[in-house]
Coordinates of C-alpha atoms (C1' of nucleotides) in Angstrom, one line a residue:
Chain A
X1 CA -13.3 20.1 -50.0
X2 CA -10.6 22.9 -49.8
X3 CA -7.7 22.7 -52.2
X4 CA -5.4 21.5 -49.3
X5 CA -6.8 18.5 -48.9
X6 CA -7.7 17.7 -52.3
X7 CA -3.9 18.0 -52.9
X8 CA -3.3 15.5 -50.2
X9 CA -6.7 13.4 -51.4
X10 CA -5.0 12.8 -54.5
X11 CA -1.4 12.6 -53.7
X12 CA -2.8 9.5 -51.8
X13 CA -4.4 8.4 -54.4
X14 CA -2.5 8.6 -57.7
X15 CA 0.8 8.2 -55.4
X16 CA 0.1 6.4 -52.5
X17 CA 1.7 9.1 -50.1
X18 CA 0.4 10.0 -46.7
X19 CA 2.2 13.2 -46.6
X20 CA 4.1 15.9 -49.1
X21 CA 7.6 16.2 -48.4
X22 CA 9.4 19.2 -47.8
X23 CA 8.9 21.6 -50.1
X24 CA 6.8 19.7 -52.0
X25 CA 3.2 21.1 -51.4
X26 CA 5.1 24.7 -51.7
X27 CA 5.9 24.0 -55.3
X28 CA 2.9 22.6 -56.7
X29 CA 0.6 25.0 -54.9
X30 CA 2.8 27.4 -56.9
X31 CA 2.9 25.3 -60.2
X32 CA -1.0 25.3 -59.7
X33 CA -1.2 28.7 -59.6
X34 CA 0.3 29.4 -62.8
X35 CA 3.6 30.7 -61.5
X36 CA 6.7 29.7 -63.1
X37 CA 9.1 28.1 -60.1
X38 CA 12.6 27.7 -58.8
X39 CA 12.9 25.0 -56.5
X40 CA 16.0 24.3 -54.7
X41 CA 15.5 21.8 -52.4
X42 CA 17.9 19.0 -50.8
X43 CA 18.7 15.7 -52.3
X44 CA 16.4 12.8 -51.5
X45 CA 13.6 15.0 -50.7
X46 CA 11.5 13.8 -54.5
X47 CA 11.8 17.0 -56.7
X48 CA 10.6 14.7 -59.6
X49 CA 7.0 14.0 -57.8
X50 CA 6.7 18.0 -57.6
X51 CA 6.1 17.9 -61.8
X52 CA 5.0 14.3 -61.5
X53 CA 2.0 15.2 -59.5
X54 CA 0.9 18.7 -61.6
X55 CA 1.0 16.3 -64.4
X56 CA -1.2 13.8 -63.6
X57 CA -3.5 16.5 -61.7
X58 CA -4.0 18.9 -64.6
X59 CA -3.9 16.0 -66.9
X60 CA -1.3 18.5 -69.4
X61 CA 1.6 17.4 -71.0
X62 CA 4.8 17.8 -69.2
X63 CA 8.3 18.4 -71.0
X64 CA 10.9 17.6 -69.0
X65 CA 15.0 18.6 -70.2
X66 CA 17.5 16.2 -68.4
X67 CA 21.1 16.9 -68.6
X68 CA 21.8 12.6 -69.0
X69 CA 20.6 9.7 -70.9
X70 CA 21.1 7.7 -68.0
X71 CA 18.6 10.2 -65.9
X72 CA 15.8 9.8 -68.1
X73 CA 16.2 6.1 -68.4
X74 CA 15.8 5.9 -64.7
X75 CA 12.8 8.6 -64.7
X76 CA 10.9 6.8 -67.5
X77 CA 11.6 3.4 -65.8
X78 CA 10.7 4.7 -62.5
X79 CA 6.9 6.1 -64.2
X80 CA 6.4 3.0 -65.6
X81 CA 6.8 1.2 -62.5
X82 CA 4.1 3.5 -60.9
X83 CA 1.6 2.3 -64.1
X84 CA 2.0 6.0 -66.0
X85 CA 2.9 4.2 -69.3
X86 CA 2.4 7.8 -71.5
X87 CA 5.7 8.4 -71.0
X88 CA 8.7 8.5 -73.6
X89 CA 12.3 9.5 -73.4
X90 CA 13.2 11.2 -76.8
X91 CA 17.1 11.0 -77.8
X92 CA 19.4 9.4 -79.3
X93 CA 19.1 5.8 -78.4
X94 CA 15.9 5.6 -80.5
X95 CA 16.3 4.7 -83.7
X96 CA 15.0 6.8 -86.9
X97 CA 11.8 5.2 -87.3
X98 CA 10.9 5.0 -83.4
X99 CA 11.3 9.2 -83.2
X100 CA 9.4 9.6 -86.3
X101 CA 7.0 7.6 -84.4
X102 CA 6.9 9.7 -81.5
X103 CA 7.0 12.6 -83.1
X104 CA 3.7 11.8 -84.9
X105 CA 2.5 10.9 -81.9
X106 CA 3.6 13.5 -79.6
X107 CA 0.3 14.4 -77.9
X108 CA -0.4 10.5 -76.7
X109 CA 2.6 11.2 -74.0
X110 CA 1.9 12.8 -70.5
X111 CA 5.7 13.1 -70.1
X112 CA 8.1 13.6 -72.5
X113 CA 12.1 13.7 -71.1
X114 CA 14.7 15.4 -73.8
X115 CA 18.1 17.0 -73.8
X116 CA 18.4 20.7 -74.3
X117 CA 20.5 19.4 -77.5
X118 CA 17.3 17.5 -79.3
X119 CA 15.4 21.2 -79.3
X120 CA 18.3 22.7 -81.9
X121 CA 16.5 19.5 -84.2
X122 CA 13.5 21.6 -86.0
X123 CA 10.9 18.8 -86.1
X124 CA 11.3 18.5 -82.8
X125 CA 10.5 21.5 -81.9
X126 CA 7.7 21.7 -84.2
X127 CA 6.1 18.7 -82.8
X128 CA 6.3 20.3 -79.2
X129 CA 4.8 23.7 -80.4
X130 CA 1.7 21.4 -81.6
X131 CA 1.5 20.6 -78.1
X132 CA -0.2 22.5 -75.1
X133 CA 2.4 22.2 -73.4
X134 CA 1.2 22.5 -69.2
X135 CA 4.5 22.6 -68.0
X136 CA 8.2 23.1 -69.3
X137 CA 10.7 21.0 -66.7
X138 CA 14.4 21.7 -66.1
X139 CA 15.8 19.2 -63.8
X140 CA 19.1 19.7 -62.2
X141 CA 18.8 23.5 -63.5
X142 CA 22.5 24.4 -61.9
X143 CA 23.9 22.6 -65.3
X144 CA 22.4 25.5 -67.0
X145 CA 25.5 28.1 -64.9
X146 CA 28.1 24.9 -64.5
X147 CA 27.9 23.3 -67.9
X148 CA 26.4 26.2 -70.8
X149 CA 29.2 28.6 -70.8
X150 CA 32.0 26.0 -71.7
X151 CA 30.8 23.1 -71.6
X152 CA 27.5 22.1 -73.2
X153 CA 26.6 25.5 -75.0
X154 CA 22.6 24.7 -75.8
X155 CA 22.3 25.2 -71.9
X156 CA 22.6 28.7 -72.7
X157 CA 19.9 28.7 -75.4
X158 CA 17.0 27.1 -73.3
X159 CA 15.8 30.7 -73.0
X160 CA 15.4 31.1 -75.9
X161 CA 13.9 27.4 -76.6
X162 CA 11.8 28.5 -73.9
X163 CA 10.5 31.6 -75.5
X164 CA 10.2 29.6 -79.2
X165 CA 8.0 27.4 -77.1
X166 CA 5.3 30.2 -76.4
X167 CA 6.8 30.8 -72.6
X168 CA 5.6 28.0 -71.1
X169 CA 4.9 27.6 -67.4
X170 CA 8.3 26.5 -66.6
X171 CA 9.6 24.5 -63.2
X172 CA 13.6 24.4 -62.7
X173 CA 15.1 22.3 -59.7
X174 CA 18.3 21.8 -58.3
X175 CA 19.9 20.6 -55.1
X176 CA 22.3 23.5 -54.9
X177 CA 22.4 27.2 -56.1
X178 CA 24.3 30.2 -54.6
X179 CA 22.9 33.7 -55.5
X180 CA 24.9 33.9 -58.7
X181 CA 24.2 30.6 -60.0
X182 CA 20.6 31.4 -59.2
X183 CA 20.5 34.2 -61.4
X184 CA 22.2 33.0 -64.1
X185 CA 19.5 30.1 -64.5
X186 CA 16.2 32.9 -64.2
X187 CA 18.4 35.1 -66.5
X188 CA 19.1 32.5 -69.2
X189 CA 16.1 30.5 -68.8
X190 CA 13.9 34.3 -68.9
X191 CA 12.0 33.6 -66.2
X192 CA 9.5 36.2 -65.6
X193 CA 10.4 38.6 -62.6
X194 CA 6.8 37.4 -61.2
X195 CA 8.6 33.7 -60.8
X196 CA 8.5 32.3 -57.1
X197 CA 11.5 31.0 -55.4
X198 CA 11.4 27.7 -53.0
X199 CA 14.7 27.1 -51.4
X200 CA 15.7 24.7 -48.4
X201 CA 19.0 25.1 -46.8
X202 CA 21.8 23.3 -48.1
X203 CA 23.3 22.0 -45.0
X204 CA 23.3 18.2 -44.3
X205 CA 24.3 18.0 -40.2
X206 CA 24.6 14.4 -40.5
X207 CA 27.5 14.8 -42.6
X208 CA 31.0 15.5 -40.8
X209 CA 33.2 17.5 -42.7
X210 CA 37.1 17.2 -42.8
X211 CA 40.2 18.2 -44.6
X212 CA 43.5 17.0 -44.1
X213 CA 47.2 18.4 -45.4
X214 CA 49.3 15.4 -46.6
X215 CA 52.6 16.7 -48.0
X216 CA 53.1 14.0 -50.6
X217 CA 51.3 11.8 -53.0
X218 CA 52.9 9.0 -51.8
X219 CA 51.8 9.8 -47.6
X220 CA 48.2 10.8 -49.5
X221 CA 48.0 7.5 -50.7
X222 CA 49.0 5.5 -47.4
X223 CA 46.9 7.9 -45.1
X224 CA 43.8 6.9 -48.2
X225 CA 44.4 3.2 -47.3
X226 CA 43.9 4.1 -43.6
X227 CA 41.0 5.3 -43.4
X228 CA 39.7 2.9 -45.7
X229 CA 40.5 0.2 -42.8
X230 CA 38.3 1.9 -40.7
X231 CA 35.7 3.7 -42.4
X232 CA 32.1 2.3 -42.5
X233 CA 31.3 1.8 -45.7
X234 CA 29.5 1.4 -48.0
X235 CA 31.9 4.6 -49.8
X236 CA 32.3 7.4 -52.2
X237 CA 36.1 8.3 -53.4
X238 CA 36.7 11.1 -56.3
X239 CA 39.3 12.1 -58.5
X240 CA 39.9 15.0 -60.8
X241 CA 41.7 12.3 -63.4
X242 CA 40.8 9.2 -64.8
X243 CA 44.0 8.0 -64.6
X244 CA 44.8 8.1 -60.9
X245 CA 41.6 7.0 -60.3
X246 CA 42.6 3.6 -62.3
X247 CA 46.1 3.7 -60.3
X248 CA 44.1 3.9 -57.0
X249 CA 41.1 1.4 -57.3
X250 CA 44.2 -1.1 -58.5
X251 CA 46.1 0.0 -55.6
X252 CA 43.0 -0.3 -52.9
X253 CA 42.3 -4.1 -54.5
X254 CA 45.9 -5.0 -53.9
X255 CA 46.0 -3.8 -50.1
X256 CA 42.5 -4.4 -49.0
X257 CA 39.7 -6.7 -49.0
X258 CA 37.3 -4.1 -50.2
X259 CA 35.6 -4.9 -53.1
X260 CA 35.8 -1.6 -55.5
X261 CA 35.7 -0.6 -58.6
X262 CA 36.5 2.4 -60.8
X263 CA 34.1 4.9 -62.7
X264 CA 34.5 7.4 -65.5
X265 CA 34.0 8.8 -69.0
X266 CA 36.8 6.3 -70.3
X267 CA 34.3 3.1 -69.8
X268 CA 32.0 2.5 -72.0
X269 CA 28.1 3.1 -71.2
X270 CA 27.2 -0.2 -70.6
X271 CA 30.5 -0.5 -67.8
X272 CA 29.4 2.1 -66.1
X273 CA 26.4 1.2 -65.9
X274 CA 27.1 -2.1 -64.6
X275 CA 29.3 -0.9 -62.0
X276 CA 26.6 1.6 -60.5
X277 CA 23.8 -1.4 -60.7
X278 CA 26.4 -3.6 -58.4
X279 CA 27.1 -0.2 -56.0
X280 CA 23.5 -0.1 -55.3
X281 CA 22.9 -3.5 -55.1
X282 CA 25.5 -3.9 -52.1
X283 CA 27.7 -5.9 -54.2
X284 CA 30.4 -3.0 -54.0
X285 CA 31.9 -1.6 -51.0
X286 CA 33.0 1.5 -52.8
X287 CA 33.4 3.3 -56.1
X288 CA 36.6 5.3 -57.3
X289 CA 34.9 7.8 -59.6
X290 CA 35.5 11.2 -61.5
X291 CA 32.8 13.7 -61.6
X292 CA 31.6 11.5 -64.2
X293 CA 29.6 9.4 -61.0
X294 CA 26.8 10.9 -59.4
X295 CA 23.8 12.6 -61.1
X296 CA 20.7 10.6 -60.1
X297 CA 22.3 7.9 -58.3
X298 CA 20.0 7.0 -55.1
X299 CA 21.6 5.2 -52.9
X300 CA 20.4 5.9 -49.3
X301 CA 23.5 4.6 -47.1
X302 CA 26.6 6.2 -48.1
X303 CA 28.7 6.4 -45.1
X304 CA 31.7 8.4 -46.9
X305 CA 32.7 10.6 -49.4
X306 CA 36.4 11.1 -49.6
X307 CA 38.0 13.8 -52.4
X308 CA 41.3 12.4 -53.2
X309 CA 41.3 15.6 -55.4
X310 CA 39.0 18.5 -54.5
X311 CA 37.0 19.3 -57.1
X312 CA 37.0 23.0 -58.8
X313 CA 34.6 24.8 -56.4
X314 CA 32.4 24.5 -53.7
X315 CA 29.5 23.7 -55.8
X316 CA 30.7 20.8 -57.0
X317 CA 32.0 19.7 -53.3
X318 CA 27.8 20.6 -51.9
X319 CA 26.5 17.9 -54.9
X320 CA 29.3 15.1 -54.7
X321 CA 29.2 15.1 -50.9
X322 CA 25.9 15.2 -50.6
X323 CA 25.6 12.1 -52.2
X324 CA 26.4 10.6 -48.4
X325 CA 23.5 10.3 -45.6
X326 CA 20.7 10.4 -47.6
X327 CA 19.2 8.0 -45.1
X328 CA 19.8 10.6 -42.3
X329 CA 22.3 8.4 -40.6
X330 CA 26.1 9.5 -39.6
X331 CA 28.1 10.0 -42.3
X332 CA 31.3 12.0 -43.2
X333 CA 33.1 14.5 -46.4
X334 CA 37.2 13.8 -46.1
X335 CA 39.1 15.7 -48.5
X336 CA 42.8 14.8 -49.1
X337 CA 44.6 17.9 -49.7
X338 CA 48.1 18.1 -51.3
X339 CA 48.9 21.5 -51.9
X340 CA 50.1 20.8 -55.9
X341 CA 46.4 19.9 -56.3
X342 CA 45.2 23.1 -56.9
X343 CA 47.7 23.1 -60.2
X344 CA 45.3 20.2 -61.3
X345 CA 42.2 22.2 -61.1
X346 CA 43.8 25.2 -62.1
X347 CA 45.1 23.4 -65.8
X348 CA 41.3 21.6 -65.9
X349 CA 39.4 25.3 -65.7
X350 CA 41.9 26.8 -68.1
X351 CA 42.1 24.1 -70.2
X352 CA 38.2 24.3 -70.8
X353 CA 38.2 27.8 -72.4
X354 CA 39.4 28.9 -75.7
X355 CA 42.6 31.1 -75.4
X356 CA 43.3 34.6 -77.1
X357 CA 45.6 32.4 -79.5
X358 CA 43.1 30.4 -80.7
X359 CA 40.7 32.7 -80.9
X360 CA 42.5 35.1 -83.3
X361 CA 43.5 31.9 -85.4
X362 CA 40.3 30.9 -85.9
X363 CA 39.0 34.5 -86.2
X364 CA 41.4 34.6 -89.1
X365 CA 40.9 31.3 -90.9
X366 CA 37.4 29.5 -91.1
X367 CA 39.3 26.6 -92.5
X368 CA 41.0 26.1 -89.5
X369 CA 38.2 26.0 -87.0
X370 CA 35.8 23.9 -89.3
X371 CA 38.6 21.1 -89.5
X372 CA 39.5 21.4 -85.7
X373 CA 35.9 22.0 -84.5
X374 CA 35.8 18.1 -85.2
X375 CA 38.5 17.3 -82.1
X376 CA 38.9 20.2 -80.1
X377 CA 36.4 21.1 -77.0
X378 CA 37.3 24.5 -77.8
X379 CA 36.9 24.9 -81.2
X380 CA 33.5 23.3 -81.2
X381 CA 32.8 26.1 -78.8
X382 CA 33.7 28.9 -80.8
X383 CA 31.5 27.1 -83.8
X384 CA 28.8 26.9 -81.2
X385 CA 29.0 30.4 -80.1
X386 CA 29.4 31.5 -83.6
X387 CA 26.0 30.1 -84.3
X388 CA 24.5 31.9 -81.7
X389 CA 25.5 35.0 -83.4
X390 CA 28.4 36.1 -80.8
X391 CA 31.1 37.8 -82.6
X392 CA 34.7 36.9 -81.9
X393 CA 35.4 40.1 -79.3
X394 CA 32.3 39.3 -77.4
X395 CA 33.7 35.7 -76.9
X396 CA 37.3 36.6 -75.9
X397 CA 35.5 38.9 -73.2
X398 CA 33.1 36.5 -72.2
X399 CA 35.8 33.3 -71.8
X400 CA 37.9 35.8 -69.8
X401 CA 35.3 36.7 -67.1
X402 CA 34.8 33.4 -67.5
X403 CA 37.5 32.2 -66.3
X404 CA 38.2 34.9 -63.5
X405 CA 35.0 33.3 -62.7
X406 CA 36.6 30.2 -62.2
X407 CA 39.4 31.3 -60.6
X408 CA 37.8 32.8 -57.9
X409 CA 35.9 29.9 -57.4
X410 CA 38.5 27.5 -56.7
X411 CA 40.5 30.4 -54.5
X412 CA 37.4 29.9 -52.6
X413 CA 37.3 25.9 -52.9
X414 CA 41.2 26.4 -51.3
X415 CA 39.9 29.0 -48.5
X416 CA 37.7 26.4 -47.5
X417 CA 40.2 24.0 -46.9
X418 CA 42.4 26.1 -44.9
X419 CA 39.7 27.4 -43.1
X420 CA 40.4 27.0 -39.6
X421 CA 36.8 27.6 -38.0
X422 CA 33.8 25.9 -38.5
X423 CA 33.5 24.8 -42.0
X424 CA 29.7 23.9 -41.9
X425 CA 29.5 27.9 -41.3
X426 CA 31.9 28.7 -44.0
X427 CA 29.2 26.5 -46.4
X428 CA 26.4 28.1 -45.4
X429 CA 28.1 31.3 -46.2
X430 CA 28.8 30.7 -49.3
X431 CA 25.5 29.3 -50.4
X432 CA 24.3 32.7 -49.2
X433 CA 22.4 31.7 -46.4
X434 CA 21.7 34.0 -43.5
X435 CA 21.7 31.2 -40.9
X436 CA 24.3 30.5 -38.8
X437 CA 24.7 26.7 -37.4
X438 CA 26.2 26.3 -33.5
X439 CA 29.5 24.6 -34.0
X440 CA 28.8 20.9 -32.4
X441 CA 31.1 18.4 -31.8
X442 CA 29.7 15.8 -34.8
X443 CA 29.9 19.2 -36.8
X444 CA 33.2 19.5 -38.6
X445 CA 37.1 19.5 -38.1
X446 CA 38.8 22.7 -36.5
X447 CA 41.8 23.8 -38.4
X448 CA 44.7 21.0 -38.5
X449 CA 43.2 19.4 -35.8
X450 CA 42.5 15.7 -35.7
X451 CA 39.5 13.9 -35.8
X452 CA 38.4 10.8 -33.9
X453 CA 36.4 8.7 -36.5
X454 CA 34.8 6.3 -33.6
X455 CA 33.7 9.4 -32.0
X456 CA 32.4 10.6 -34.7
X457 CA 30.2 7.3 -35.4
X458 CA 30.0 6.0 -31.8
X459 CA 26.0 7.8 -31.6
X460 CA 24.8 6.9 -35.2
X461 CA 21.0 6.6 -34.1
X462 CA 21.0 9.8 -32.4
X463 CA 21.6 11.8 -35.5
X464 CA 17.9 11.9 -37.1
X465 CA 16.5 13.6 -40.3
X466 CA 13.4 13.6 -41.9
X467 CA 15.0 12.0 -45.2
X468 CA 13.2 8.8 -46.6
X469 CA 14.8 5.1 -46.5
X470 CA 13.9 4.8 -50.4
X471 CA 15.9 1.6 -51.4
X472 CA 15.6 0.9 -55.3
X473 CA 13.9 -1.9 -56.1
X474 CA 16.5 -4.7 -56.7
X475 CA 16.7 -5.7 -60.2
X476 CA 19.3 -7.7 -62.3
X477 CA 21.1 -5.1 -64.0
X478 CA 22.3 -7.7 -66.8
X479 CA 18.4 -8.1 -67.9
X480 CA 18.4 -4.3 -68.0
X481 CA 21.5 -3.6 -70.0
X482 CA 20.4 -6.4 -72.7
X483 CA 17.0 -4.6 -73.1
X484 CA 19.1 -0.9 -73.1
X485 CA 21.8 -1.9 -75.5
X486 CA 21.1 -5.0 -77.5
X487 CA 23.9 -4.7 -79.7
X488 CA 26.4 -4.7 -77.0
Chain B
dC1 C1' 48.7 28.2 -65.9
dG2 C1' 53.1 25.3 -62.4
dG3 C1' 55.5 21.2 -60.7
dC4 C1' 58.1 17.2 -61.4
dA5 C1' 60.7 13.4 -63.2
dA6 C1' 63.7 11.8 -66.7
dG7 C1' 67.2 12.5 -69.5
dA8 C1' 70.5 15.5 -71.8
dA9 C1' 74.1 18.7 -71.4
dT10 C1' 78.1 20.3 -69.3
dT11 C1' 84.5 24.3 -69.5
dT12 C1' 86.6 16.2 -69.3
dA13 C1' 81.6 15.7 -64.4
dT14 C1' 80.0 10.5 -61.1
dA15 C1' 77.3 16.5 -59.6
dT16 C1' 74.9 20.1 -60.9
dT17 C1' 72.1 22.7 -64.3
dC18 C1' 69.1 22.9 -68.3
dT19 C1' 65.6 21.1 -71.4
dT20 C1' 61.7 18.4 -72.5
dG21 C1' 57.6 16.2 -72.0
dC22 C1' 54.0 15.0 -69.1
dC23 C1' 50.3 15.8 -66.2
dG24 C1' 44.0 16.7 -67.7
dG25 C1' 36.8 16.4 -65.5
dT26 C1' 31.9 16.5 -67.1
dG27 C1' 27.9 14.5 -72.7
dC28 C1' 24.6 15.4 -75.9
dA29 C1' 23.3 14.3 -81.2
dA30 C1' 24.3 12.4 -85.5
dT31 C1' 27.2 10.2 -88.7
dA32 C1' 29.1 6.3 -91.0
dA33 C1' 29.8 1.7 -91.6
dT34 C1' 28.0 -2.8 -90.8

DNA sequence: CGGCAAGAATTTATATTCTTGCCGGTGCAATAAT
């Protein structure tokens, strides 16, 4: 038997799968061959089976690094539905004598899910080095350019995790990447230059993208409530501020019959969670969400994503969007556009980074950044950066480029709004890809000109993809939630 | 970093100009107190 089909043979086998999807066979074939791989490939298409399957094929232990709690969870729930019960999810919801447990017992688990945080803990890491590990996992991988320079720092340090490690065989997916994000995860991960590169186009033509100019907040609003009339739904709205986003779901209960609900960062874990079990259990028409929403959710039949704000760059606009049409059908990206929106954005990407101010104060007294390291985003930064051995000029240069960086990224986030040709091309562009797409007519919106929603969903069967109806298995999300949080 | 609304100030004003405060996304781990 040649190694094709013994891929397939057990594929059907351990997974009950006819057929790899796309992309899928590429990556393990690579994986297989002992060569460290980036995989970009579209949402939906089951970038967890990719390390799922080398796993269980090579019977090695896989370590995977998930940005969320909340992902793992799923993950580890998701394994132990398929019977793989060697599986543990080390953080902080264990308690003290569970992860001295586990870390005893490392080598029992096939797969082990962990922060990038938990490897700064030293028995940690000492009870991974005691492993073989097969394969080192970093799933959504673009957190490593969008969150590590000012957000979550230890992003930045998984190189060198990596490297502490032994250099692992090491597997990093995402749904998105442009060239430069791209680089910066093989550059801080130190990849070797050897490392193969799977990539599927970004573009989702079942999605119809639109912008629209509203002068005021108070038109925005009216023109919101619109199209919520006649939308399909079920539906996606985000904010850039948790406040609003309160103000509108409020507003949307008041003059519609829609059931919604809000979601961000200000709820508590167990809210949140709540509200996304009743979203994908069809109870909820639609979510009003910050950027919070989003990571791992599969739901299959978003019909809409609207951006009451747009969000800082187009990066963030290919994930949150993206999170429409999974189940190939007719779907569409509205954003709302107000042009004192990009002062928003512009105070949110400043606000992140440390100014020259600060820096010299803290520079100047220790005192002052260990007591405000405690509050401040900023300051824990600096102590962060500190601890990495970066020295105080080195920072001020780095959060500067940093946030030219930024800058230019949301110039380009506004570019695309006012672009008047074919956005879909404009995309594509920007994600670096050579192709060009054929404007169609269930493409996109062309400058300031309207857009005929009925139109646009009157032929929902003939838009076709080959992306799977995966529906979660329904579950009672309060059972869950007990079993998560029993304190609660 | 910039707009905006509310309220104060202003050459005694029912109107304009100036000032102030407000607006603001994403999460891990670990600690401390029960």
């Amino acid at each position: 038997m040649n190694v094709e089909h013994e891929l397939h043979h057990f594929l059907q086998q351990k997974f009950g799968f006819t057929e790899f999807k796309a992309g899928q066979e590429e990556v393990i074939t690579s994986l297989l061959n002992n060569r460290s791989t980036v995989a970009i490939l579209p949402t939906g298409t089951g970038k967890s089976l990719c390390y799922q399957f080398f796993g269980e094929y090579t019977k090695q232990p896989v370590v995977i690094i998930s940005p969320l709690l909340s992902l793992m969870q799923d993950q580890v729930e998701q394994l132990r539905l398929q019977g793989e019960k060697r599986v543990v999810a080390l953080n902080s919801n264990l308690s003290f004598q569970d992860k001295r447990q586990v870390l005893e017992q490392l080598n029992r688990y096939a797969f082990i899910y962990l922060a990038p945080e938990m490897l700064r803990n030293e028995a940690v890491l000492a009870a991974l080095l005691q492993l073989n590990i097969g394969l080192l996992v970093i799933d959504e991988a673009h957190c490593i350019s969008a969150w590590g320079p000012d957000f979550r720092p230890d992003y930045l340090q998984l190189g060198q995790m990596r490297h502490q490690l032994g250099d692992p065989l090491t597997l990093a997916v995402t749904a998105t990447a442009t060239k430069r994000v791209l680089a910066d995860m093989t550059k801080l991960l130190r990849l070797p230059a050897s490392f193969k590169l799977v990539q599927y186009s970004v573009d989702r033509p079942n999605i119809f993208l639109a912008t629209e100019k509203l002068p005021d907040e108070q038109t925005k609003k009216e023109r919101l409530l619109s199209l919520l009339k006649q939308l399909p739904g079920p539906g996606l709205i985000y904010f850039s501020s948790k406040k609003q986003c309160d103000e509108l779901t409020e507003l949307i209960q008041q003059k519609t019959s829609l059931h919604v609900a809000a979601y961000h960062a200000g709820l508590s874990f167990a809210e949140r969670y709540a509200v996304q079990q009743q979203f994908l259990t069809g109870q909820l028409d639609l979510i009003c969400a910050t950027s919070a929403f989003g990571m791992g959710i599969n739901k299959t039949d978003i019909r809409y994503v609207i951006h009451y704000h747009m969000p800082q760059d187009l990066e963030n606009y290919v994930q949150e969007i993206g999170r429409a049409g999974r189940d190939g059908q007719q779907s569409i990206a509205i954003i709302l556009f107000n042009e004192n929106d990009r002062f928003l954005q512009k105070r949110l990407a400043f606000n992140s980074l440390p100014n020259s101010d600060e820096l010299e104060l803290y520079q100047q007294s220790p005192a002052a950044l260990k007591s405000a390291s405690l509050e401040s985003e900023s300051a824990y930064l600096v102590t962060r950066y500190q601890q990495m051995g970066i020295s105080f000029a080195d920072m001020e240069q780095i959060f500067t480029q940093r946030r030219t960086e930024k800058l230019r990224a949301l110039q380009q986030m506004l570019a695309y709004v006012n672009y008047p040709d074919c956005k879909r091309n404009f995309i594509l562009r920007y994600f670096d890809e050579e192709r060009v797409v054929k404007h169609q007519q269930n493409c996109c919106q062309l400058g300031e000109e309207s857009y005929d929603l009925q139109q646009i969903f009157a032929n929902v069967d003939q838009v076709t993809n080959n992306l799977p109806k995966n529906t979660p298995p329904s579950r009672d999300y309060r059972q869950v939630l007990q079993k998560l949080f029993r304190d609660d």
